[in-house]
Amino acid sequence: MKIEKVKIFRNSTNKTTEVERKVIEELNKNDFKLVQENYDLAISIGGDGTFLKMVNETNFKEVLYYVGINTGNLGFLQELTTDDYEKFIQDLANNILIEDTKSLEEIIVTTKYKTISYFALNEVVIRNKNLKALETDIKIDNVLLEEFVGDGILISTNVGSTAYNMSLGGSIIDKEIQALSLTPIAPLKNARYHNLDNSIILSSKRVIELIPTSPNLILTFDGKNEEIENVIKIEVKLSNRKIKCLTTQNNNFIKTIHNKIIG
Ligand code: NAP
């Protein structure tokens, strides 16, 4: 990999300002150029939210490399701590870092007037616009799974499985497994409505389709809300598009879960 030009994306905490100053010093020392356009590497300094904002703002560019330095709370996506950025920059200069690709999901929304395509790294959450119960048929590969009624539906990637998905009781998906998790949010359960309580982990080849009864929805892509009206259907699938992240030799998925979730 050939990386010469770097852009920093950051949040606005004092800790980030201090870390950014040291990162810039180290980048300069190793002859990397700090630029605003045409960069090869995007570095986020902040929490996971900063990383998500960065990949979103850069439009999930496949030609870029991404990495995050954690100055937030959890830092699941922000792989580097404030102790390891120095070694990371030296490893970057020595070209010994490992490329780690992360899958994205594609969300294709068909309304009465147009079809719009979105991407998400963590998840999409689908709710009714007026926050009444969402009523929607859910089909997998064109076969009816259930007539869902509840607060909403969350569809997460393996990356997002440790985020909102996990708070809803969804399982963590091993980073080696390319899959989507379809997780219900407060499904109705009574004599009239029979909804799944659990999430379903679906293979990378599956296509999830939602056909809502009410056409006006709020979709939340990686924490960003979008009100969409006149929706006829929503298709969600794993995309062929991926983002490339840089990681060090020491990174281990199980260790990350132990350290960041079990604590
Ligand atoms: P946010 O404040 O930026 O993030 C909320 C929390 O989710 C933070 O603690 C964040 O870690 C953590 N997080 C984000 N991505 C993660 C991942 N892949 N694995 C593990 N933890 C992760 O909230 P936001 O701007 O509304 O939305 C950003 C993301 O937050 C969403 O994509 C969603 O997954 C998650 N979220 C979770 C809940 C919940 O669990 N109830 C509710 C809303 C949103 P940092 O502390 O490092 O930033």
PDB file of C-alpha atoms and ligand atoms in Angstrom:
ATOM      1  CA  MET A   1       0.000   0.000   0.000  1.00  0.00           C
ATOM      2  CA  LYS A   2       1.238   3.465  -0.828  1.00  0.00           C
ATOM      3  CA  ILE A   3       0.196   6.147   1.635  1.00  0.00           C
ATOM      4  CA  GLU A   4       1.589   9.673   1.397  1.00  0.00           C
ATOM      5  CA  LYS A   5      -1.299  12.040   2.069  1.00  0.00           C
ATOM      6  CA  VAL A   6      -3.411  12.013   5.209  1.00  0.00           C
ATOM      7  CA  LYS A   7      -6.544  13.833   6.337  1.00  0.00           C
ATOM      8  CA  ILE A   8      -7.645  14.002   9.984  1.00  0.00           C
ATOM      9  CA  PHE A   9     -11.313  13.908  11.009  1.00  0.00           C
ATOM     10  CA  ARG A  10     -11.937  14.745  14.662  1.00  0.00           C
ATOM     11  CA  ASN A  11     -14.489  15.501  17.305  1.00  0.00           C
ATOM     12  CA  SER A  12     -14.208  18.629  19.421  1.00  0.00           C
ATOM     13  CA  THR A  13     -13.087  17.400  22.849  1.00  0.00           C
ATOM     14  CA  ASN A  14      -9.995  18.802  24.600  1.00  0.00           C
ATOM     15  CA  LYS A  15      -8.501  15.318  24.725  1.00  0.00           C
ATOM     16  CA  THR A  16      -8.824  15.035  20.935  1.00  0.00           C
ATOM     17  CA  THR A  17      -7.137  18.435  20.442  1.00  0.00           C
ATOM     18  CA  GLU A  18      -4.169  17.267  22.517  1.00  0.00           C
ATOM     19  CA  VAL A  19      -3.912  13.888  20.745  1.00  0.00           C
ATOM     20  CA  GLU A  20      -4.306  15.499  17.310  1.00  0.00           C
ATOM     21  CA  ARG A  21      -1.333  17.795  18.001  1.00  0.00           C
ATOM     22  CA  LYS A  22       0.891  14.792  18.820  1.00  0.00           C
ATOM     23  CA  VAL A  23      -0.378  12.769  15.844  1.00  0.00           C
ATOM     24  CA  ILE A  24       0.408  15.671  13.471  1.00  0.00           C
ATOM     25  CA  GLU A  25       3.919  15.946  14.967  1.00  0.00           C
ATOM     26  CA  GLU A  26       4.513  12.210  14.425  1.00  0.00           C
ATOM     27  CA  LEU A  27       3.093  12.292  10.885  1.00  0.00           C
ATOM     28  CA  ASN A  28       5.369  15.244  10.003  1.00  0.00           C
ATOM     29  CA  LYS A  29       8.366  13.439  11.510  1.00  0.00           C
ATOM     30  CA  ASN A  30       7.667  10.491   9.185  1.00  0.00           C
ATOM     31  CA  ASP A  31       7.216  12.690   6.076  1.00  0.00           C
ATOM     32  CA  PHE A  32       3.471  12.198   5.630  1.00  0.00           C
ATOM     33  CA  LYS A  33       1.640  15.185   4.133  1.00  0.00           C
ATOM     34  CA  LEU A  34      -1.472  16.547   5.841  1.00  0.00           C
ATOM     35  CA  VAL A  35      -4.017  17.573   3.226  1.00  0.00           C
ATOM     36  CA  GLN A  36      -7.752  18.305   2.907  1.00  0.00           C
ATOM     37  CA  GLU A  37      -8.297  16.790  -0.560  1.00  0.00           C
ATOM     38  CA  ASN A  38      -6.984  13.783  -2.477  1.00  0.00           C
ATOM     39  CA  TYR A  39      -5.751  11.922   0.594  1.00  0.00           C
ATOM     40  CA  ASP A  40      -4.858   8.209   0.779  1.00  0.00           C
ATOM     41  CA  LEU A  41      -5.540   7.710   4.491  1.00  0.00           C
ATOM     42  CA  ALA A  42      -8.360   9.132   6.628  1.00  0.00           C
ATOM     43  CA  ILE A  43      -7.668   9.161  10.376  1.00  0.00           C
ATOM     44  CA  SER A  44     -10.482   9.802  12.839  1.00  0.00           C
ATOM     45  CA  ILE A  45      -9.679  11.012  16.351  1.00  0.00           C
ATOM     46  CA  GLY A  46     -12.609  10.706  18.766  1.00  0.00           C
ATOM     47  CA  GLY A  47     -15.142   7.977  19.593  1.00  0.00           C
ATOM     48  CA  ASP A  48     -16.845   5.418  17.353  1.00  0.00           C
ATOM     49  CA  GLY A  49     -19.311   8.142  16.344  1.00  0.00           C
ATOM     50  CA  THR A  50     -16.380  10.107  14.853  1.00  0.00           C
ATOM     51  CA  PHE A  51     -15.306   7.055  12.842  1.00  0.00           C
ATOM     52  CA  LEU A  52     -18.860   6.535  11.535  1.00  0.00           C
ATOM     53  CA  LYS A  53     -19.113  10.229  10.600  1.00  0.00           C
ATOM     54  CA  MET A  54     -15.770  10.046   8.767  1.00  0.00           C
ATOM     55  CA  VAL A  55     -16.700   7.035   6.607  1.00  0.00           C
ATOM     56  CA  ASN A  56     -20.053   8.616   5.908  1.00  0.00           C
ATOM     57  CA  GLU A  57     -18.595  12.028   4.966  1.00  0.00           C
ATOM     58  CA  THR A  58     -16.048  10.385   2.676  1.00  0.00           C
ATOM     59  CA  ASN A  59     -18.842   8.353   1.100  1.00  0.00           C
ATOM     60  CA  PHE A  60     -17.393   4.929   2.066  1.00  0.00           C
ATOM     61  CA  LYS A  61     -14.643   5.352  -0.537  1.00  0.00           C
ATOM     62  CA  GLU A  62     -13.083   2.042  -1.556  1.00  0.00           C
ATOM     63  CA  VAL A  63      -9.792   3.614  -2.667  1.00  0.00           C
ATOM     64  CA  LEU A  64      -9.132   5.115   0.778  1.00  0.00           C
ATOM     65  CA  TYR A  65      -7.645   3.577   3.893  1.00  0.00           C
ATOM     66  CA  TYR A  66      -9.289   4.323   7.235  1.00  0.00           C
ATOM     67  CA  VAL A  67      -8.094   4.154  10.828  1.00  0.00           C
ATOM     68  CA  GLY A  68      -9.303   5.557  14.140  1.00  0.00           C
ATOM     69  CA  ILE A  69      -7.595   6.727  17.324  1.00  0.00           C
ATOM     70  CA  ASN A  70      -9.880   6.427  20.325  1.00  0.00           C
ATOM     71  CA  THR A  71     -10.348   9.414  22.597  1.00  0.00           C
ATOM     72  CA  GLY A  72     -14.002   8.479  23.318  1.00  0.00           C
ATOM     73  CA  ASN A  73     -15.519   5.908  25.660  1.00  0.00           C
ATOM     74  CA  LEU A  74     -15.602   2.566  23.929  1.00  0.00           C
ATOM     75  CA  GLY A  75     -13.643   2.753  20.704  1.00  0.00           C
ATOM     76  CA  PHE A  76     -14.766  -0.456  19.055  1.00  0.00           C
ATOM     77  CA  LEU A  77     -14.241   0.986  15.597  1.00  0.00           C
ATOM     78  CA  GLN A  78     -11.441   3.274  16.766  1.00  0.00           C
ATOM     79  CA  GLU A  79      -8.825   0.553  16.939  1.00  0.00           C
ATOM     80  CA  LEU A  80      -5.856   2.557  18.187  1.00  0.00           C
ATOM     81  CA  THR A  81      -5.500   3.834  21.710  1.00  0.00           C
ATOM     82  CA  THR A  82      -3.705   7.067  22.588  1.00  0.00           C
ATOM     83  CA  ASP A  83      -0.744   4.841  23.554  1.00  0.00           C
ATOM     84  CA  ASP A  84      -0.285   3.122  20.203  1.00  0.00           C
ATOM     85  CA  TYR A  85      -0.575   5.819  17.533  1.00  0.00           C
ATOM     86  CA  GLU A  86       3.198   6.491  17.569  1.00  0.00           C
ATOM     87  CA  LYS A  87       4.028   2.874  16.758  1.00  0.00           C
ATOM     88  CA  PHE A  88       1.179   2.825  14.241  1.00  0.00           C
ATOM     89  CA  ILE A  89       2.642   5.795  12.324  1.00  0.00           C
ATOM     90  CA  GLN A  90       6.087   4.204  12.345  1.00  0.00           C
ATOM     91  CA  ASP A  91       4.587   0.895  11.099  1.00  0.00           C
ATOM     92  CA  LEU A  92       2.763   2.910   8.451  1.00  0.00           C
ATOM     93  CA  ALA A  93       6.059   4.457   7.340  1.00  0.00           C
ATOM     94  CA  ASN A  94       7.620   0.975   7.278  1.00  0.00           C
ATOM     95  CA  ASN A  95       4.626  -0.366   5.370  1.00  0.00           C
ATOM     96  CA  ILE A  96       4.006  -3.302   7.733  1.00  0.00           C
ATOM     97  CA  LEU A  97       0.361  -2.688   8.625  1.00  0.00           C
ATOM     98  CA  ILE A  98      -2.395  -5.147   7.810  1.00  0.00           C
ATOM     99  CA  GLU A  99      -5.376  -4.318   5.618  1.00  0.00           C
ATOM    100  CA  ASP A 100      -8.696  -5.215   7.220  1.00  0.00           C
ATOM    101  CA  THR A 101     -11.778  -4.878   5.026  1.00  0.00           C
ATOM    102  CA  LYS A 102     -15.166  -4.171   6.554  1.00  0.00           C
ATOM    103  CA  SER A 103     -18.425  -5.018   4.807  1.00  0.00           C
ATOM    104  CA  LEU A 104     -21.167  -2.484   4.282  1.00  0.00           C
ATOM    105  CA  GLU A 105     -24.850  -3.043   3.918  1.00  0.00           C
ATOM    106  CA  GLU A 106     -26.831  -1.475   1.125  1.00  0.00           C
ATOM    107  CA  ILE A 107     -30.319  -0.178   1.763  1.00  0.00           C
ATOM    108  CA  ILE A 108     -32.427   0.408  -1.325  1.00  0.00           C
ATOM    109  CA  VAL A 109     -35.573   2.411  -0.647  1.00  0.00           C
ATOM    110  CA  THR A 110     -38.303   2.475  -3.280  1.00  0.00           C
ATOM    111  CA  THR A 111     -40.837   5.268  -2.883  1.00  0.00           C
ATOM    112  CA  LYS A 112     -43.793   6.193  -5.056  1.00  0.00           C
ATOM    113  CA  TYR A 113     -41.505   8.617  -6.906  1.00  0.00           C
ATOM    114  CA  LYS A 114     -37.927   7.295  -6.850  1.00  0.00           C
ATOM    115  CA  THR A 115     -35.472   4.643  -5.736  1.00  0.00           C
ATOM    116  CA  ILE A 116     -32.665   5.742  -3.408  1.00  0.00           C
ATOM    117  CA  SER A 117     -29.655   3.707  -2.330  1.00  0.00           C
ATOM    118  CA  TYR A 118     -27.897   4.176   1.041  1.00  0.00           C
ATOM    119  CA  PHE A 119     -24.934   2.474   2.690  1.00  0.00           C
ATOM    120  CA  ALA A 120     -24.302   1.757   6.365  1.00  0.00           C
ATOM    121  CA  LEU A 121     -21.326   0.332   8.236  1.00  0.00           C
ATOM    122  CA  ASN A 122     -23.161  -0.472  11.498  1.00  0.00           C
ATOM    123  CA  GLU A 123     -26.866  -0.730  10.789  1.00  0.00           C
ATOM    124  CA  VAL A 124     -30.120   0.677   9.560  1.00  0.00           C
ATOM    125  CA  VAL A 125     -33.047   1.135  11.940  1.00  0.00           C
ATOM    126  CA  ILE A 126     -36.529   1.327  10.431  1.00  0.00           C
ATOM    127  CA  ARG A 127     -39.363   2.988  12.363  1.00  0.00           C
ATOM    128  CA  ASN A 128     -42.705   4.557  11.697  1.00  0.00           C
ATOM    129  CA  LYS A 129     -42.428   8.337  11.191  1.00  0.00           C
ATOM    130  CA  ASN A 130     -44.908   9.241  13.923  1.00  0.00           C
ATOM    131  CA  LEU A 131     -43.305   6.686  16.255  1.00  0.00           C
ATOM    132  CA  LYS A 132     -46.464   4.581  16.271  1.00  0.00           C
ATOM    133  CA  ALA A 133     -45.970   0.836  15.886  1.00  0.00           C
ATOM    134  CA  LEU A 134     -44.318  -0.159  12.635  1.00  0.00           C
ATOM    135  CA  GLU A 135     -46.386  -2.638  10.657  1.00  0.00           C
ATOM    136  CA  THR A 136     -44.494  -4.309   7.893  1.00  0.00           C
ATOM    137  CA  ASP A 137     -44.283  -7.571   6.011  1.00  0.00           C
ATOM    138  CA  ILE A 138     -40.755  -8.950   6.142  1.00  0.00           C
ATOM    139  CA  LYS A 139     -39.676 -11.163   3.269  1.00  0.00           C
ATOM    140  CA  ILE A 140     -36.373 -12.966   2.879  1.00  0.00           C
ATOM    141  CA  ASP A 141     -35.459 -13.809  -0.705  1.00  0.00           C
ATOM    142  CA  ASN A 142     -39.064 -13.039  -1.603  1.00  0.00           C
ATOM    143  CA  VAL A 143     -40.489 -15.515   0.928  1.00  0.00           C
ATOM    144  CA  LEU A 144     -42.673 -14.147   3.751  1.00  0.00           C
ATOM    145  CA  LEU A 145     -40.977 -14.445   7.144  1.00  0.00           C
ATOM    146  CA  GLU A 146     -43.479 -12.528   9.273  1.00  0.00           C
ATOM    147  CA  GLU A 147     -46.034  -9.761   9.394  1.00  0.00           C
ATOM    148  CA  PHE A 148     -44.134  -7.651  11.912  1.00  0.00           C
ATOM    149  CA  VAL A 149     -45.726  -5.241  14.360  1.00  0.00           C
ATOM    150  CA  GLY A 150     -43.549  -3.486  16.915  1.00  0.00           C
ATOM    151  CA  ASP A 151     -41.396  -0.417  17.519  1.00  0.00           C
ATOM    152  CA  GLY A 152     -39.088  -1.124  14.624  1.00  0.00           C
ATOM    153  CA  ILE A 153     -36.582  -3.335  12.859  1.00  0.00           C
ATOM    154  CA  LEU A 154     -32.801  -3.083  13.020  1.00  0.00           C
ATOM    155  CA  ILE A 155     -30.605  -4.697  10.380  1.00  0.00           C
ATOM    156  CA  SER A 156     -26.968  -4.804  11.358  1.00  0.00           C
ATOM    157  CA  THR A 157     -23.695  -5.859   9.734  1.00  0.00           C
ATOM    158  CA  ASN A 158     -21.094  -7.899  11.618  1.00  0.00           C
ATOM    159  CA  VAL A 159     -19.352  -4.584  12.473  1.00  0.00           C
ATOM    160  CA  GLY A 160     -22.556  -3.108  13.905  1.00  0.00           C
ATOM    161  CA  SER A 161     -23.443  -6.286  15.813  1.00  0.00           C
ATOM    162  CA  THR A 162     -21.622  -4.967  18.907  1.00  0.00           C
ATOM    163  CA  ALA A 163     -23.473  -1.626  18.810  1.00  0.00           C
ATOM    164  CA  TYR A 164     -27.235  -0.956  18.996  1.00  0.00           C
ATOM    165  CA  ASN A 165     -27.921  -4.545  17.878  1.00  0.00           C
ATOM    166  CA  MET A 166     -26.286  -5.875  21.035  1.00  0.00           C
ATOM    167  CA  SER A 167     -28.301  -3.516  23.272  1.00  0.00           C
ATOM    168  CA  LEU A 168     -31.434  -5.048  21.756  1.00  0.00           C
ATOM    169  CA  GLY A 169     -30.270  -8.558  22.678  1.00  0.00           C
ATOM    170  CA  GLY A 170     -28.864  -9.374  19.228  1.00  0.00           C
ATOM    171  CA  SER A 171     -25.817 -11.631  19.008  1.00  0.00           C
ATOM    172  CA  ILE A 172     -22.275 -10.520  18.314  1.00  0.00           C
ATOM    173  CA  ILE A 173     -21.226 -11.724  14.862  1.00  0.00           C
ATOM    174  CA  ASP A 174     -17.640 -12.891  14.434  1.00  0.00           C
ATOM    175  CA  LYS A 175     -15.784 -10.482  12.165  1.00  0.00           C
ATOM    176  CA  GLU A 176     -14.852 -13.444   9.938  1.00  0.00           C
ATOM    177  CA  ILE A 177     -18.543 -14.114   9.175  1.00  0.00           C
ATOM    178  CA  GLN A 178     -20.146 -12.041   6.447  1.00  0.00           C
ATOM    179  CA  ALA A 179     -23.755 -11.825   7.580  1.00  0.00           C
ATOM    180  CA  LEU A 180     -26.662  -9.561   8.454  1.00  0.00           C
ATOM    181  CA  SER A 181     -28.585  -9.621  11.713  1.00  0.00           C
ATOM    182  CA  LEU A 182     -32.300  -8.866  11.517  1.00  0.00           C
ATOM    183  CA  THR A 183     -33.258  -7.746  15.012  1.00  0.00           C
ATOM    184  CA  PRO A 184     -36.749  -6.795  16.189  1.00  0.00           C
ATOM    185  CA  ILE A 185     -37.284  -3.745  18.408  1.00  0.00           C
ATOM    186  CA  ALA A 186     -40.057  -4.374  20.948  1.00  0.00           C
ATOM    187  CA  PRO A 187     -42.124  -6.799  18.836  1.00  0.00           C
ATOM    188  CA  LEU A 188     -45.781  -7.080  19.835  1.00  0.00           C
ATOM    189  CA  LYS A 189     -46.638 -10.398  21.454  1.00  0.00           C
ATOM    190  CA  ASN A 190     -50.237 -11.271  22.163  1.00  0.00           C
ATOM    191  CA  ALA A 191     -53.025 -13.516  20.912  1.00  0.00           C
ATOM    192  CA  ARG A 192     -53.276 -11.457  17.731  1.00  0.00           C
ATOM    193  CA  TYR A 193     -49.657 -10.779  16.847  1.00  0.00           C
ATOM    194  CA  HIS A 194     -47.033 -13.470  16.616  1.00  0.00           C
ATOM    195  CA  ASN A 195     -43.603 -11.979  16.109  1.00  0.00           C
ATOM    196  CA  LEU A 196     -40.123 -13.337  16.511  1.00  0.00           C
ATOM    197  CA  ASP A 197     -38.407 -12.188  19.685  1.00  0.00           C
ATOM    198  CA  ASN A 198     -34.913 -13.087  18.585  1.00  0.00           C
ATOM    199  CA  SER A 199     -32.689 -11.791  15.879  1.00  0.00           C
ATOM    200  CA  ILE A 200     -32.017 -13.904  12.828  1.00  0.00           C
ATOM    201  CA  ILE A 201     -28.507 -14.074  11.413  1.00  0.00           C
ATOM    202  CA  LEU A 202     -28.751 -14.241   7.653  1.00  0.00           C
ATOM    203  CA  SER A 203     -26.150 -15.297   5.124  1.00  0.00           C
ATOM    204  CA  SER A 204     -24.426 -12.721   2.924  1.00  0.00           C
ATOM    205  CA  LYS A 205     -26.456 -13.896  -0.079  1.00  0.00           C
ATOM    206  CA  ARG A 206     -29.873 -13.142   1.421  1.00  0.00           C
ATOM    207  CA  VAL A 207     -31.987 -10.138   0.508  1.00  0.00           C
ATOM    208  CA  ILE A 208     -34.276  -8.739   3.212  1.00  0.00           C
ATOM    209  CA  GLU A 209     -37.368  -6.904   2.015  1.00  0.00           C
ATOM    210  CA  LEU A 210     -39.729  -4.797   4.121  1.00  0.00           C
ATOM    211  CA  ILE A 211     -43.123  -3.789   2.767  1.00  0.00           C
ATOM    212  CA  PRO A 212     -44.579  -1.344   5.314  1.00  0.00           C
ATOM    213  CA  THR A 213     -48.296  -0.711   5.759  1.00  0.00           C
ATOM    214  CA  SER A 214     -47.714   2.960   6.566  1.00  0.00           C
ATOM    215  CA  PRO A 215     -45.550   4.656   3.910  1.00  0.00           C
ATOM    216  CA  ASN A 216     -43.988   7.401   6.058  1.00  0.00           C
ATOM    217  CA  LEU A 217     -40.929   6.201   7.925  1.00  0.00           C
ATOM    218  CA  ILE A 218     -37.818   7.254   9.809  1.00  0.00           C
ATOM    219  CA  LEU A 219     -34.725   5.384   8.733  1.00  0.00           C
ATOM    220  CA  THR A 220     -31.590   5.736  10.855  1.00  0.00           C
ATOM    221  CA  PHE A 221     -28.332   4.953   9.058  1.00  0.00           C
ATOM    222  CA  ASP A 222     -25.410   4.585  11.516  1.00  0.00           C
ATOM    223  CA  GLY A 223     -27.124   7.045  13.873  1.00  0.00           C
ATOM    224  CA  LYS A 224     -28.202   9.520  11.183  1.00  0.00           C
ATOM    225  CA  ASN A 225     -31.973  10.012  10.860  1.00  0.00           C
ATOM    226  CA  GLU A 226     -33.732  10.428   7.572  1.00  0.00           C
ATOM    227  CA  GLU A 227     -37.492  10.899   7.179  1.00  0.00           C
ATOM    228  CA  ILE A 228     -38.679   9.186   4.038  1.00  0.00           C
ATOM    229  CA  GLU A 229     -42.255   9.436   2.783  1.00  0.00           C
ATOM    230  CA  ASN A 230     -44.284   7.370   0.337  1.00  0.00           C
ATOM    231  CA  VAL A 231     -42.186   4.258   0.885  1.00  0.00           C
ATOM    232  CA  ILE A 232     -43.315   1.190  -1.030  1.00  0.00           C
ATOM    233  CA  LYS A 233     -40.496  -1.172  -0.057  1.00  0.00           C
ATOM    234  CA  ILE A 234     -37.028  -1.342   1.498  1.00  0.00           C
ATOM    235  CA  GLU A 235     -34.433  -3.885   0.419  1.00  0.00           C
ATOM    236  CA  VAL A 236     -31.377  -4.568   2.558  1.00  0.00           C
ATOM    237  CA  LYS A 237     -28.424  -6.717   1.517  1.00  0.00           C
ATOM    238  CA  LEU A 238     -24.702  -6.984   2.073  1.00  0.00           C
ATOM    239  CA  SER A 239     -22.973  -4.830  -0.468  1.00  0.00           C
ATOM    240  CA  ASN A 240     -20.029  -5.799  -2.655  1.00  0.00           C
ATOM    241  CA  ARG A 241     -18.618  -2.432  -1.663  1.00  0.00           C
ATOM    242  CA  LYS A 242     -16.253  -2.613   1.335  1.00  0.00           C
ATOM    243  CA  ILE A 243     -14.049  -0.160   3.184  1.00  0.00           C
ATOM    244  CA  LYS A 244     -10.366  -0.793   3.835  1.00  0.00           C
ATOM    245  CA  CYS A 245      -9.119  -0.215   7.364  1.00  0.00           C
ATOM    246  CA  LEU A 246      -5.576  -0.439   8.634  1.00  0.00           C
ATOM    247  CA  THR A 247      -4.801  -2.521  11.652  1.00  0.00           C
ATOM    248  CA  THR A 248      -1.760  -3.653  13.615  1.00  0.00           C
ATOM    249  CA  GLN A 249      -0.468  -7.204  14.008  1.00  0.00           C
ATOM    250  CA  ASN A 250      -1.745  -7.297  17.617  1.00  0.00           C
ATOM    251  CA  ASN A 251      -5.401  -6.842  16.850  1.00  0.00           C
ATOM    252  CA  ASN A 252      -7.545  -9.800  17.913  1.00  0.00           C
ATOM    253  CA  PHE A 253     -11.354  -9.911  17.737  1.00  0.00           C
ATOM    254  CA  ILE A 254     -11.869 -12.062  20.851  1.00  0.00           C
ATOM    255  CA  LYS A 255      -9.442  -9.911  22.864  1.00  0.00           C
ATOM    256  CA  THR A 256     -11.356  -6.800  21.746  1.00  0.00           C
ATOM    257  CA  ILE A 257     -14.670  -8.276  22.958  1.00  0.00           C
ATOM    258  CA  HIS A 258     -13.065  -9.293  26.241  1.00  0.00           C
ATOM    259  CA  ASN A 259     -11.503  -5.895  26.827  1.00  0.00           C
ATOM    260  CA  LYS A 260     -14.221  -3.613  25.508  1.00  0.00           C
ATOM    261  CA  ILE A 261     -17.421  -5.445  26.397  1.00  0.00           C
ATOM    262  CA  ILE A 262     -16.684  -7.720  29.310  1.00  0.00           C
ATOM    263  CA  GLY A 263     -14.148  -5.270  30.702  1.00  0.00           C
TER     264      GLY A 263
HETATM  265  P1  NAP B   1     -23.096   7.582  19.457  1.00  0.00           P
HETATM  266  O1  NAP B   1     -23.224   8.378  20.691  1.00  0.00           O
HETATM  267  O2  NAP B   1     -22.147   8.017  18.401  1.00  0.00           O
HETATM  268  O3  NAP B   1     -22.791   6.056  19.826  1.00  0.00           O
HETATM  269  C1  NAP B   1     -23.487   5.389  20.858  1.00  0.00           C
HETATM  270  C2  NAP B   1     -22.588   4.315  21.447  1.00  0.00           C
HETATM  271  O4  NAP B   1     -22.397   3.245  20.497  1.00  0.00           O
HETATM  272  C3  NAP B   1     -21.184   4.835  21.826  1.00  0.00           C
HETATM  273  O5  NAP B   1     -20.823   4.297  23.069  1.00  0.00           O
HETATM  274  C4  NAP B   1     -20.320   4.277  20.700  1.00  0.00           C
HETATM  275  O6  NAP B   1     -18.949   4.119  21.095  1.00  0.00           O
HETATM  276  C5  NAP B   1     -20.985   2.937  20.449  1.00  0.00           C
HETATM  277  N1  NAP B   1     -20.721   2.310  19.127  1.00  0.00           N
HETATM  278  C6  NAP B   1     -20.858   2.840  17.889  1.00  0.00           C
HETATM  279  N2  NAP B   1     -20.525   1.930  16.953  1.00  0.00           N
HETATM  280  C7  NAP B   1     -20.153   0.804  17.618  1.00  0.00           C
HETATM  281  C8  NAP B   1     -19.725  -0.491  17.193  1.00  0.00           C
HETATM  282  N3  NAP B   1     -19.616  -0.829  15.904  1.00  0.00           N
HETATM  283  N4  NAP B   1     -19.469  -1.420  18.160  1.00  0.00           N
HETATM  284  C9  NAP B   1     -19.604  -1.119  19.457  1.00  0.00           C
HETATM  285  N5  NAP B   1     -20.013   0.093  19.917  1.00  0.00           N
HETATM  286  C10 NAP B   1     -20.285   1.040  19.006  1.00  0.00           C
HETATM  287  O7  NAP B   1     -24.591   7.430  18.857  1.00  0.00           O
HETATM  288  P2  NAP B   1     -25.282   7.837  17.482  1.00  0.00           P
HETATM  289  O8  NAP B   1     -24.533   8.913  16.788  1.00  0.00           O
HETATM  290  O9  NAP B   1     -26.730   8.001  17.791  1.00  0.00           O
HETATM  291  O10 NAP B   1     -25.172   6.510  16.584  1.00  0.00           O
HETATM  292  C11 NAP B   1     -23.960   5.902  16.257  1.00  0.00           C
HETATM  293  C12 NAP B   1     -24.085   4.429  16.583  1.00  0.00           C
HETATM  294  O11 NAP B   1     -24.399   4.308  17.960  1.00  0.00           O
HETATM  295  C13 NAP B   1     -25.219   3.729  15.846  1.00  0.00           C
HETATM  296  O12 NAP B   1     -24.751   3.192  14.637  1.00  0.00           O
HETATM  297  C14 NAP B   1     -25.693   2.693  16.838  1.00  0.00           C
HETATM  298  O13 NAP B   1     -25.180   1.401  16.597  1.00  0.00           O
HETATM  299  C15 NAP B   1     -25.170   3.149  18.180  1.00  0.00           C
HETATM  300  N6  NAP B   1     -26.330   3.400  19.071  1.00  0.00           N
HETATM  301  C16 NAP B   1     -26.540   2.543  20.088  1.00  0.00           C
HETATM  302  C17 NAP B   1     -27.669   2.677  20.889  1.00  0.00           C
HETATM  303  C18 NAP B   1     -27.888   1.703  21.983  1.00  0.00           C
HETATM  304  O14 NAP B   1     -27.030   0.846  22.187  1.00  0.00           O
HETATM  305  N7  NAP B   1     -29.005   1.755  22.670  1.00  0.00           N
HETATM  306  C19 NAP B   1     -28.575   3.712  20.664  1.00  0.00           C
HETATM  307  C20 NAP B   1     -28.318   4.586  19.602  1.00  0.00           C
HETATM  308  C21 NAP B   1     -27.184   4.419  18.800  1.00  0.00           C
HETATM  309  P3  NAP B   1     -17.994   5.380  21.476  1.00  0.00           P
HETATM  310  O15 NAP B   1     -18.266   5.629  22.911  1.00  0.00           O
HETATM  311  O16 NAP B   1     -16.612   4.911  21.209  1.00  0.00           O
HETATM  312  O17 NAP B   1     -18.405   6.519  20.579  1.00  0.00           O
END
